[in-house]
Amino acid sequence: MLHAAEEIARVLGQDAVCYDTDVLEHHGHSDWSTSNSPGRAVAVVYPKSTEDVSAIARICNNRNVPMVPFGAGSSVEGNFSQPHSGICVDFSFMDKIVAFHPDDMDVVVQPGVNWVDLNNHIASSGLFAPMDPSPTATVGGMVSTNCSGTNAFRYGTMKDWVLNLTVVLADGTVIKTRRRPRKTSAGYNLTSLFVGAEGTLGIVTEATLKLAPIPQATSVAVVPFPTIHAAASAATALIRSGIQLAALEIMDDQQMAILNAHGSPTVRKRHWAEQPTLFLKFSGTTAAAVQSDIARTAALIAENNNTTQGQTAPPPFHFARSKQEEHDLWAARKECLFTMTSMRPAGHAMWSTDVAVPISRLAELIDWSQTECRKLGLFASVVGHVGDGNFHVAMMYDPRDKAQVAAVAGCVQRMMDKALEMEGTVSGEHAIGIGKKACLRDELGEATVGVMRGLKRAVDPKWVMNPGKVFD
Ligand SMILES: Cc1cc2nc3c(=O)[nH]c(=O)nc-3n(C[C@H](O)[C@H](O)[C@H](O)COP(=O)(O)OP(=O)(O)OC[C@H]3O[C@@H](n4cnc5c(N)ncnc54)[C@H](O)[C@@H]3O)c2cc1C
C-alpha cells in the first residue's frame, strides 16, 4: 500500500499525497456515525483531474490496493471508513463548476463541489439543485449515497437529478454513462448503476445535474400535535390530499424541548410547544397559490386531528408572517441534528438510524419505534422526512457500557425488522455502508444481492473499489 502511495506521489507530485496521522484519522472516522471501523488508510491522495484519478486507480489496481473515495465525510453508515486500509481519495481539489447551461437547466460539476456553494453560485440564474443533505456534503458523496433531504418530498431523490456521470473504473478506464439531453433510451441505464453505489463500482469524477427553478413564492408553517401518532396520521392525510407541499417534516416532543433549551439564538427567538410537531414548507408560482395551499392544509389538519383524536379544538397552526420568520422556523428543523449532537454528554455516542415504509404504515411505525426506544430509558428522539415515509431515530448511549450498546443495537435491529415486515426499507437515504450489510440481505434476499455481487465483479474483479461496503 505504501508503495502504491509512493508511486502516486511520483505521478501526481509529492504534495498530492498525505501521511499525516491526524489527516488519516479525520478521513477514517466520523462522530456522526455508529458504524466506524478501526482500519485507517495508509495515505490520503488529492487528485485534481479525471486523469489523476485514472492514474491512481491504475496504480492501486495493479498493486491490489483498496481505494476509498471521500467527499465531505458526512455519511453516517461507515460508508467511507477503511476496514481494509488502502488509499483514501479526497476530492477537495476537484471542486470546480465545469460548465453551467442555464438555458438547458443543467450544470456540469466536479465531485468535490459542495451543494450549498453551488446553489449560492448559480442563485442569480433563478435555478437551484434541490437535494439538501448535510450542508457540508459534496456532489460525489451525494450521488454515491443517492441522498435526499427535506426537499425530496417535492423533488424526488438524487437519482432523479443526475443526467450523466464520468466514472473512473477500478483499472483506470474512464467512461461517461450517457450524454446531456433530458431523456434517452439508448442502452443500459448505467447512470443509475453508479448512483447509490457508494464508490464500490467506480469513482465519479464529473456529474451533470439537472436544475429546478427557484420557487417564486414560499412559506413555512409549524403545527404541534398531542401525540406522535396524531402528527404522523395528519402527515399521511396531507400526502394523500394532493396539496403541493415543498416539504413535510416531523420532530417529536424531545426534539422540540431540545430547541428551547439548546437551539441557536435564531431558533430560540420563539418558545416552541414541546409536543410532536409537523414542519411544512409551501412553494408555488404565486403568493396567492401558496396562501390557498396554506388554507387547505390548515383545514385538513384541523379536520384530521378532530377525527383521529376526538377533540374539538384544532391544533394551533402557525405560519411565517415574514421572510425572516420563514427562515427562522425552518432553521429549527435544519439545525436539529447539530443541536442534538452539541448537547451529547462527554464520552457518549449517538446511534442514528433511518428507515422508510409505504406511507399508509408510517404512523404505526413511528408510534411503535418511539415506544420501543423509550423502553430503553435512554435519550431517544424521532425526526424525519415524513412526506416520503422516511424517518430517523437518534439514540444517545455510552459506548463503554456493553449492556447499553447491546440494548441500542437490539432496538435498531427490531426497528429494521418491523420496517421490513411493513414492506419498507432499511435505508431511506443513508445507504448501506458497513452498518447495514446484514439488513440489506434481509431486505432483498440472497439472489438479489448475488446479482449486485455479479455486477461488482464485472467492473471491479479485484474487489479494490471501497471494499467491505454494501455486501461482503
Ligand atoms: C447533520 C447531517 C445531516 C444530514 N442530513 C441528511 C439528509 O437530510 N438526507 C440525506 O440523504 N443525508 C443526510 N446526511 C448524510 C450525508 O450528508 C449524505 O449521505 C451525503 O450524501 C454524504 O456526502 P459527503 O460528500 O459527505 O460524502 P462522504 O460521506 O464523504 O461519502 C459518502 C459515500 O460516497 C463515496 N464517495 C464520495 N465521493 C465519491 C466519488 N467522487 N465517487 C464515488 N464515490 C464517492 C464514499 O466512498 C462513501 O461511500 C446528513 C448528515 C449529517 C452529518
Coordinates of C-alpha atoms and ligand atoms in Angstrom, one line a residue:
M1 CA 0.0 0.0 0.0
L2 CA 2.8 2.4 0.8
H3 CA 4.5 1.5 -2.5
A4 CA 1.2 2.5 -4.2
A5 CA 1.2 5.8 -2.3
E6 CA 4.8 6.5 -3.3
E7 CA 4.1 5.7 -7.0
I8 CA 1.1 8.0 -6.9
A9 CA 3.3 10.8 -5.5
R10 CA 5.8 10.2 -8.3
V11 CA 3.0 10.6 -10.9
L12 CA 0.8 13.4 -9.2
G13 CA 3.5 15.2 -7.3
Q14 CA 4.6 14.8 -3.6
D15 CA 2.1 17.4 -2.4
A16 CA -0.8 15.2 -3.7
V17 CA -0.1 12.6 -1.0
C18 CA -0.5 13.0 2.7
Y19 CA 0.5 10.6 5.5
D20 CA -0.3 12.8 8.5
T21 CA -1.9 10.8 11.3
D22 CA -4.5 13.5 12.1
V23 CA -5.5 13.7 8.5
L24 CA -5.8 9.9 8.2
E25 CA -7.9 9.9 11.4
H26 CA -10.2 12.6 10.1
H27 CA -10.7 10.6 6.9
G28 CA -11.3 7.3 8.7
H29 CA -13.7 8.1 11.5
S30 CA -16.9 10.0 11.9
D31 CA -18.6 11.2 15.1
W32 CA -21.9 11.2 13.2
S33 CA -21.7 7.5 12.6
T34 CA -22.0 4.4 14.8
S35 CA -20.6 2.2 12.1
N36 CA -16.9 3.2 12.3
S37 CA -14.1 0.7 11.6
P38 CA -10.7 0.6 13.3
G39 CA -8.9 0.4 9.9
R40 CA -7.2 3.5 8.5
A41 CA -5.9 4.3 5.0
V42 CA -2.1 4.4 4.7
A43 CA -2.4 7.7 2.8
V44 CA -4.8 10.3 1.6
V45 CA -4.3 11.4 -2.0
Y46 CA -5.6 14.6 -3.6
P47 CA -6.3 14.3 -7.4
K48 CA -7.0 17.5 -9.5
S49 CA -8.5 15.9 -12.6
T50 CA -10.1 12.8 -14.1
E51 CA -6.6 11.9 -15.5
D52 CA -5.2 12.0 -12.0
V53 CA -7.9 9.7 -10.7
S54 CA -7.4 7.3 -13.6
A55 CA -3.6 7.2 -12.7
I56 CA -4.5 6.5 -9.0
A57 CA -6.8 3.7 -10.0
R58 CA -4.3 2.1 -12.4
I59 CA -1.6 2.1 -9.7
C60 CA -3.9 0.7 -6.9
N61 CA -5.5 -1.9 -9.2
N62 CA -2.0 -3.2 -10.3
R63 CA -0.9 -3.5 -6.7
N64 CA -4.3 -4.9 -5.4
V65 CA -4.7 -1.9 -3.1
P66 CA -8.1 -0.7 -1.9
M67 CA -9.3 2.8 -3.0
V68 CA -11.8 4.6 -0.8
P69 CA -13.4 7.8 -2.2
F70 CA -14.0 10.6 0.3
G71 CA -16.2 13.7 -0.2
A72 CA -17.1 15.7 3.0
G73 CA -17.3 12.6 5.2
S74 CA -20.8 13.4 6.3
S75 CA -22.3 10.0 5.6
V76 CA -23.4 8.1 8.6
E77 CA -23.2 4.3 8.0
G78 CA -19.4 4.0 7.8
N79 CA -19.6 4.4 4.1
F80 CA -16.1 6.0 3.7
S81 CA -14.4 4.0 6.5
Q82 CA -11.4 1.8 5.6
P83 CA -11.8 -1.6 7.1
H84 CA -9.2 -3.0 4.7
S85 CA -7.0 0.1 4.9
G86 CA -5.7 1.2 1.4
I87 CA -5.6 4.7 -0.2
C88 CA -8.3 7.3 0.6
V89 CA -9.1 9.6 -2.4
D90 CA -10.1 13.1 -1.3
F91 CA -11.8 15.4 -3.9
S92 CA -11.2 18.7 -2.1
F93 CA -9.2 20.0 -5.2
M94 CA -11.8 18.7 -7.7
D95 CA -14.4 21.4 -6.7
K96 CA -14.9 23.3 -9.9
I97 CA -18.1 24.0 -11.8
V98 CA -17.1 22.8 -15.3
A99 CA -20.0 24.2 -17.3
F100 CA -23.3 25.9 -16.5
H101 CA -26.1 25.7 -19.0
P102 CA -28.9 27.9 -17.7
D103 CA -31.0 27.5 -20.9
D104 CA -30.8 23.7 -20.6
M105 CA -31.3 23.9 -16.8
D106 CA -28.2 21.8 -16.0
V107 CA -24.8 22.1 -14.6
V108 CA -21.6 20.0 -15.0
V109 CA -19.6 19.8 -11.8
Q110 CA -16.6 18.0 -10.3
P111 CA -17.3 15.7 -7.4
G112 CA -15.8 18.0 -4.7
V113 CA -18.4 20.7 -5.3
N114 CA -20.5 21.5 -2.2
W115 CA -24.2 21.8 -2.9
V116 CA -24.7 24.9 -0.8
D117 CA -21.8 26.7 -2.6
L118 CA -23.2 25.5 -6.0
N119 CA -26.6 27.0 -5.2
N120 CA -25.2 30.3 -4.0
H121 CA -23.1 30.5 -7.1
I122 CA -26.0 30.0 -9.6
A123 CA -28.7 31.7 -7.5
S124 CA -28.9 34.8 -9.8
S125 CA -30.0 32.5 -12.7
G126 CA -33.2 31.6 -10.8
L127 CA -32.2 27.9 -10.7
F128 CA -31.1 25.5 -8.0
A129 CA -30.0 21.9 -7.3
P130 CA -32.8 20.7 -4.9
M131 CA -31.1 18.0 -2.9
D132 CA -30.3 19.1 0.7
P133 CA -28.5 16.6 2.9
S134 CA -25.8 17.8 5.4
P135 CA -24.8 21.4 4.5
T136 CA -21.2 20.1 4.2
A137 CA -22.0 17.3 1.6
T138 CA -20.4 17.2 -1.8
V139 CA -21.8 16.1 -5.2
G140 CA -19.6 12.9 -5.3
G141 CA -20.8 11.7 -1.9
M142 CA -24.4 12.8 -2.7
V143 CA -24.5 10.8 -5.9
S144 CA -22.9 7.8 -4.3
T145 CA -25.3 7.6 -1.4
N146 CA -28.3 8.5 -3.5
C147 CA -29.0 11.1 -0.9
S148 CA -32.1 13.2 -0.4
G149 CA -33.2 15.6 2.4
T150 CA -36.2 17.8 3.2
N151 CA -36.8 18.7 -0.4
A152 CA -37.2 15.1 -1.6
F153 CA -41.0 15.2 -0.9
R154 CA -41.4 17.7 -3.7
Y155 CA -38.4 17.0 -5.9
G156 CA -37.6 13.2 -5.5
T157 CA -34.1 11.9 -4.6
M158 CA -30.6 12.4 -6.0
K159 CA -31.1 9.7 -8.7
D160 CA -33.8 12.0 -10.3
W161 CA -31.3 14.9 -10.7
V162 CA -28.3 13.1 -12.3
L163 CA -28.2 13.3 -16.1
N164 CA -24.8 11.7 -16.6
L165 CA -21.6 10.7 -14.8
T166 CA -18.0 10.5 -15.8
V167 CA -16.6 7.5 -13.9
V168 CA -13.1 6.0 -13.4
L169 CA -13.3 2.3 -13.1
A170 CA -11.1 0.1 -10.9
D171 CA -8.5 -0.4 -13.7
G172 CA -8.3 3.3 -14.6
T173 CA -10.7 3.1 -17.6
V174 CA -12.7 6.3 -17.9
I175 CA -16.4 6.1 -19.0
K176 CA -19.2 8.5 -19.5
T177 CA -22.6 6.9 -18.7
R178 CA -24.7 9.0 -21.2
R179 CA -24.9 12.4 -22.9
R180 CA -26.6 15.6 -21.8
P181 CA -30.2 15.6 -23.1
R182 CA -33.0 15.3 -20.6
K183 CA -34.1 12.0 -22.0
T184 CA -32.5 9.0 -23.7
S185 CA -33.4 5.4 -24.2
A186 CA -30.0 4.5 -25.6
G187 CA -28.7 1.4 -23.9
Y188 CA -28.5 0.3 -20.3
N189 CA -29.1 3.0 -17.6
L190 CA -25.5 3.0 -16.3
T191 CA -26.0 6.3 -14.6
S192 CA -28.3 4.7 -12.1
L193 CA -25.9 1.8 -11.6
F194 CA -23.4 4.3 -10.1
V195 CA -25.9 6.4 -8.2
G196 CA -26.1 4.9 -4.7
A197 CA -23.1 2.5 -5.4
E198 CA -21.1 4.1 -2.5
G199 CA -17.9 4.2 -4.6
T200 CA -17.9 0.4 -4.8
L201 CA -18.2 0.3 -8.6
G202 CA -16.2 3.3 -9.7
I203 CA -15.1 6.8 -8.8
V204 CA -17.3 9.7 -10.0
T205 CA -15.1 12.4 -11.5
E206 CA -17.8 14.6 -13.1
A207 CA -21.6 14.8 -12.9
T208 CA -24.1 16.6 -15.0
L209 CA -27.0 17.6 -12.7
K210 CA -30.5 18.8 -13.6
L211 CA -31.6 22.1 -12.0
A212 CA -35.0 23.3 -10.9
P213 CA -36.5 26.8 -11.0
I214 CA -36.2 28.5 -7.5
P215 CA -39.9 28.8 -6.4
Q216 CA -41.2 32.4 -6.6
A217 CA -43.4 32.2 -3.6
T218 CA -42.8 30.2 -0.4
S219 CA -44.0 30.0 3.2
V220 CA -43.3 27.8 6.2
A221 CA -45.7 26.6 8.9
V222 CA -45.4 24.6 12.1
V223 CA -48.2 22.7 13.9
P224 CA -47.9 20.8 17.2
F225 CA -50.0 17.7 17.9
P226 CA -51.0 15.9 21.2
T227 CA -49.3 12.7 20.1
I228 CA -46.7 11.4 17.6
H229 CA -49.4 9.2 16.1
A230 CA -51.7 12.2 15.5
A231 CA -48.9 14.1 13.9
A232 CA -48.0 11.1 11.6
S233 CA -51.6 10.5 10.7
A234 CA -52.1 14.1 9.7
A235 CA -48.9 13.8 7.6
T236 CA -50.4 10.8 5.8
A237 CA -53.6 12.6 5.2
L238 CA -51.7 15.6 3.8
I239 CA -49.6 13.4 1.5
R240 CA -52.8 11.9 0.1
S241 CA -54.6 15.2 -0.3
G242 CA -52.5 16.2 -3.4
I243 CA -51.7 19.6 -1.9
Q244 CA -48.3 20.5 -3.4
L245 CA -46.2 20.9 -0.3
A246 CA -42.5 21.5 -0.8
A247 CA -41.5 19.6 2.4
L248 CA -43.2 17.8 5.2
E249 CA -41.1 17.0 8.3
I250 CA -41.7 15.7 11.7
M251 CA -40.0 16.3 15.1
D252 CA -41.0 14.6 18.3
D253 CA -41.5 16.3 21.8
Q254 CA -37.9 15.5 22.8
Q255 CA -36.6 17.4 19.8
M256 CA -38.8 20.4 20.5
A257 CA -37.7 20.5 24.1
I258 CA -34.1 20.5 22.9
L259 CA -34.8 23.5 20.6
N260 CA -36.0 25.5 23.6
A261 CA -33.0 24.5 25.8
H262 CA -30.1 24.3 23.3
G263 CA -31.2 25.8 20.0
S264 CA -29.2 28.5 18.3
P265 CA -30.2 32.2 19.0
T266 CA -32.2 32.2 15.8
V267 CA -34.2 29.1 16.8
R268 CA -34.7 30.4 20.4
K269 CA -36.4 33.6 19.2
R270 CA -39.7 31.8 20.0
H271 CA -40.8 29.4 22.6
W272 CA -41.7 26.1 21.0
A273 CA -44.6 23.9 22.2
E274 CA -42.9 20.8 23.5
Q275 CA -45.1 18.4 21.6
P276 CA -44.7 16.3 18.4
T277 CA -44.7 18.9 15.6
L278 CA -45.0 18.9 11.8
F279 CA -42.9 21.4 9.9
L280 CA -44.4 22.3 6.5
K281 CA -42.9 24.2 3.6
F282 CA -45.1 25.6 0.9
S283 CA -43.9 26.8 -2.5
G284 CA -45.6 27.9 -5.7
T285 CA -45.5 30.3 -8.6
T286 CA -47.6 33.0 -6.9
A287 CA -48.2 34.1 -3.3
A288 CA -52.0 33.6 -3.9
A289 CA -51.4 29.9 -4.8
V290 CA -49.3 29.4 -1.6
Q291 CA -52.0 31.1 0.5
S292 CA -54.6 28.8 -0.9
D293 CA -52.4 25.8 -0.1
I294 CA -51.9 27.0 3.5
A295 CA -55.7 27.4 3.9
R296 CA -56.4 24.0 2.6
T297 CA -53.7 22.5 4.7
A298 CA -54.9 24.2 7.9
A299 CA -58.4 22.9 7.3
L300 CA -57.3 19.4 6.6
I301 CA -55.1 19.2 9.7
A302 CA -57.9 20.5 11.9
E303 CA -60.3 18.0 10.4
N304 CA -57.9 15.2 10.7
N305 CA -56.9 16.0 14.2
N306 CA -60.5 16.2 15.3
T307 CA -61.4 12.9 13.7
T308 CA -58.4 10.9 15.0
Q309 CA -58.3 12.4 18.5
G310 CA -62.0 13.1 19.2
Q311 CA -61.1 16.7 20.1
T312 CA -63.0 19.8 19.3
A313 CA -60.2 22.4 19.2
P314 CA -57.9 22.3 16.1
P315 CA -54.2 22.4 16.8
P316 CA -52.5 25.8 16.7
F317 CA -51.3 26.2 13.1
H318 CA -48.6 28.9 13.0
F319 CA -47.3 30.1 9.6
A320 CA -44.5 32.6 9.0
R321 CA -45.6 36.2 8.5
S322 CA -42.3 37.4 7.0
K323 CA -39.3 36.0 5.1
Q324 CA -37.2 36.3 8.2
E325 CA -39.7 34.3 10.3
E326 CA -39.9 31.7 7.4
H327 CA -36.1 31.3 7.6
D328 CA -36.2 31.1 11.5
L329 CA -38.9 28.5 11.6
W330 CA -37.1 26.3 9.1
A331 CA -33.8 26.7 10.8
A332 CA -35.2 24.8 13.7
R333 CA -35.6 21.7 11.5
K334 CA -32.3 22.1 9.6
E335 CA -30.3 22.6 12.8
C336 CA -31.8 19.9 15.0
L337 CA -29.1 17.3 14.4
F338 CA -26.4 19.7 15.1
T339 CA -28.2 20.9 18.3
M340 CA -28.7 17.3 19.4
T341 CA -25.0 16.5 18.9
S342 CA -23.9 19.6 20.8
M343 CA -25.8 18.5 24.0
R344 CA -24.4 15.0 24.0
P345 CA -22.7 14.2 27.3
A346 CA -18.9 13.7 27.1
G347 CA -18.0 10.2 26.1
H348 CA -21.5 9.4 24.8
A349 CA -22.2 8.4 21.2
M350 CA -25.3 8.8 19.1
W351 CA -26.8 6.0 17.1
S352 CA -28.9 7.5 14.3
T353 CA -30.8 5.2 12.1
D354 CA -33.0 5.6 9.0
V355 CA -36.0 3.6 7.7
A356 CA -38.7 4.2 5.2
V357 CA -42.1 2.5 4.7
P358 CA -45.1 2.8 2.5
I359 CA -46.9 6.0 3.7
S360 CA -50.0 4.2 4.9
R361 CA -47.9 2.4 7.6
L362 CA -45.9 5.4 8.6
A363 CA -47.9 6.5 11.7
E364 CA -48.0 2.9 13.1
L365 CA -44.2 2.5 12.7
I366 CA -43.3 5.9 14.2
D367 CA -45.5 5.2 17.2
W368 CA -44.1 1.7 17.6
S369 CA -40.4 2.9 17.2
Q370 CA -40.9 5.6 19.8
T371 CA -42.4 3.2 22.3
E372 CA -39.5 0.7 21.7
C373 CA -36.9 3.5 22.2
R374 CA -38.4 4.8 25.3
K375 CA -38.3 1.3 26.9
L376 CA -34.5 1.7 26.9
G377 CA -34.6 4.5 29.3
L378 CA -32.0 6.4 27.2
F379 CA -32.4 9.7 25.3
A380 CA -34.1 8.8 22.0
S381 CA -35.8 11.0 19.5
V382 CA -37.7 10.8 16.3
V383 CA -37.1 13.2 13.5
G384 CA -37.6 12.8 9.8
H385 CA -38.9 13.3 6.3
V386 CA -42.4 12.0 6.9
G387 CA -43.5 13.3 3.5
D388 CA -41.5 10.4 2.0
G389 CA -42.5 7.8 4.6
N390 CA -38.9 8.2 5.9
F391 CA -37.8 9.0 9.4
H392 CA -34.7 8.8 11.6
V393 CA -34.4 7.7 15.2
A394 CA -31.4 9.0 17.2
M395 CA -30.4 7.4 20.5
M396 CA -27.6 8.5 22.9
Y397 CA -25.7 5.9 24.7
D398 CA -22.4 5.2 26.5
P399 CA -20.2 3.1 24.1
R400 CA -18.2 1.9 27.1
D401 CA -21.3 0.3 28.6
K402 CA -21.7 -3.1 26.8
A403 CA -25.2 -3.6 28.1
Q404 CA -26.3 -0.2 26.7
V405 CA -24.7 -0.9 23.4
A406 CA -26.4 -4.3 23.1
A407 CA -29.8 -2.8 24.1
V408 CA -29.5 0.0 21.5
A409 CA -28.3 -2.4 18.8
G410 CA -31.2 -4.7 19.6
C411 CA -33.7 -1.8 19.4
V412 CA -32.3 -0.7 16.0
Q413 CA -32.5 -4.3 14.7
R414 CA -36.1 -4.6 15.8
M415 CA -36.9 -1.3 14.0
M416 CA -35.4 -2.7 10.8
D417 CA -37.3 -5.9 11.1
K418 CA -40.5 -4.0 11.7
A419 CA -39.9 -1.8 8.7
L420 CA -39.3 -4.9 6.5
E421 CA -42.5 -6.5 7.9
M422 CA -44.3 -3.4 6.6
E423 CA -42.7 -3.8 3.1
G424 CA -40.3 -0.9 3.9
T425 CA -36.6 -0.4 3.5
V426 CA -33.7 -0.5 6.0
S427 CA -32.2 2.7 4.5
G428 CA -34.3 5.6 3.2
E429 CA -31.4 7.8 2.4
H430 CA -28.2 7.0 4.2
A431 CA -27.2 4.0 2.1
I432 CA -25.7 0.7 3.5
G433 CA -22.1 1.3 4.3
I434 CA -20.7 -1.2 6.7
G435 CA -23.5 -0.6 9.2
K436 CA -26.4 -2.2 7.3
K437 CA -24.9 -5.1 5.2
A438 CA -26.8 -7.8 7.0
C439 CA -30.1 -5.8 6.8
L440 CA -29.7 -5.4 3.0
R441 CA -29.7 -9.2 2.7
D442 CA -32.8 -9.4 4.9
E443 CA -34.4 -6.8 2.7
L444 CA -33.6 -8.1 -0.7
G445 CA -32.6 -11.7 -0.3
E446 CA -29.5 -13.6 -1.3
A447 CA -30.4 -13.9 -5.0
T448 CA -30.8 -10.1 -5.5
V449 CA -27.6 -9.4 -3.5
G450 CA -26.0 -12.1 -5.7
V451 CA -26.8 -10.1 -8.8
M452 CA -25.2 -7.0 -7.2
R453 CA -22.1 -9.1 -6.4
G454 CA -22.0 -10.2 -10.1
L455 CA -22.1 -6.5 -11.3
K456 CA -19.3 -5.6 -8.8
R457 CA -17.2 -8.5 -10.1
A458 CA -17.7 -7.4 -13.7
V459 CA -16.3 -3.8 -13.2
D460 CA -14.0 -4.5 -10.2
P461 CA -12.7 -8.1 -10.5
K462 CA -10.0 -7.5 -7.9
W463 CA -12.6 -6.0 -5.4
V464 CA -10.4 -2.9 -4.8
M465 CA -13.1 -0.2 -5.0
N466 CA -14.2 0.7 -1.4
P467 CA -14.2 -3.0 -0.3
G468 CA -16.2 -4.1 2.7
K469 CA -19.2 -1.9 1.9
V470 CA -22.8 -2.7 0.8
F471 CA -22.1 -6.5 0.9
D472 CA -19.0 -8.7 1.6
Ligands
LIG1 C1 -26.0 16.9 10.0 C2 -26.3 15.9 8.9 C3 -27.5 16.0 8.2 C4 -27.7 15.1 7.2 N1 -28.9 15.1 6.6 C5 -29.2 14.3 5.6 C6 -30.4 14.3 4.9 O1 -31.3 15.1 5.2 N2 -30.6 13.5 3.8 C7 -29.6 12.6 3.4 O2 -29.8 11.9 2.4 N3 -28.4 12.5 4.1 C8 -28.2 13.3 5.1 N4 -27.0 13.2 5.8 C9 -26.0 12.3 5.4 C10 -24.9 12.8 4.4 O3 -24.9 14.2 4.3 C11 -25.2 12.3 3.0 O4 -25.0 10.9 3.0 C12 -24.3 12.9 1.9 O5 -24.8 12.5 0.6 C13 -22.8 12.5 2.0 O6 -22.0 13.3 1.2 P1 -20.4 13.5 1.5 O7 -19.9 14.4 0.5 O8 -20.2 13.9 2.9 O9 -19.9 12.0 1.2 P2 -18.9 11.1 2.1 O10 -19.5 10.8 3.4 O11 -17.6 11.6 2.0 O12 -19.0 9.8 1.2 C14 -20.2 9.0 1.1 C15 -20.0 7.8 0.2 O13 -19.8 8.2 -1.1 C16 -18.5 7.7 -1.6 N5 -17.9 8.8 -2.4 C17 -17.6 10.1 -2.1 N6 -17.2 10.7 -3.2 C18 -17.2 9.8 -4.2 C19 -16.9 9.9 -5.6 N7 -16.4 11.0 -6.2 N8 -17.0 8.8 -6.4 C20 -17.5 7.7 -5.9 N9 -17.9 7.5 -4.6 C21 -17.7 8.6 -3.8 C22 -17.7 7.4 -0.3 O14 -16.7 6.5 -0.5 C23 -18.8 7.0 0.6 O15 -19.1 5.6 0.3 C24 -26.7 14.1 6.9 C25 -25.5 14.1 7.6 C26 -25.3 15.0 8.6 C27 -24.0 14.9 9.3

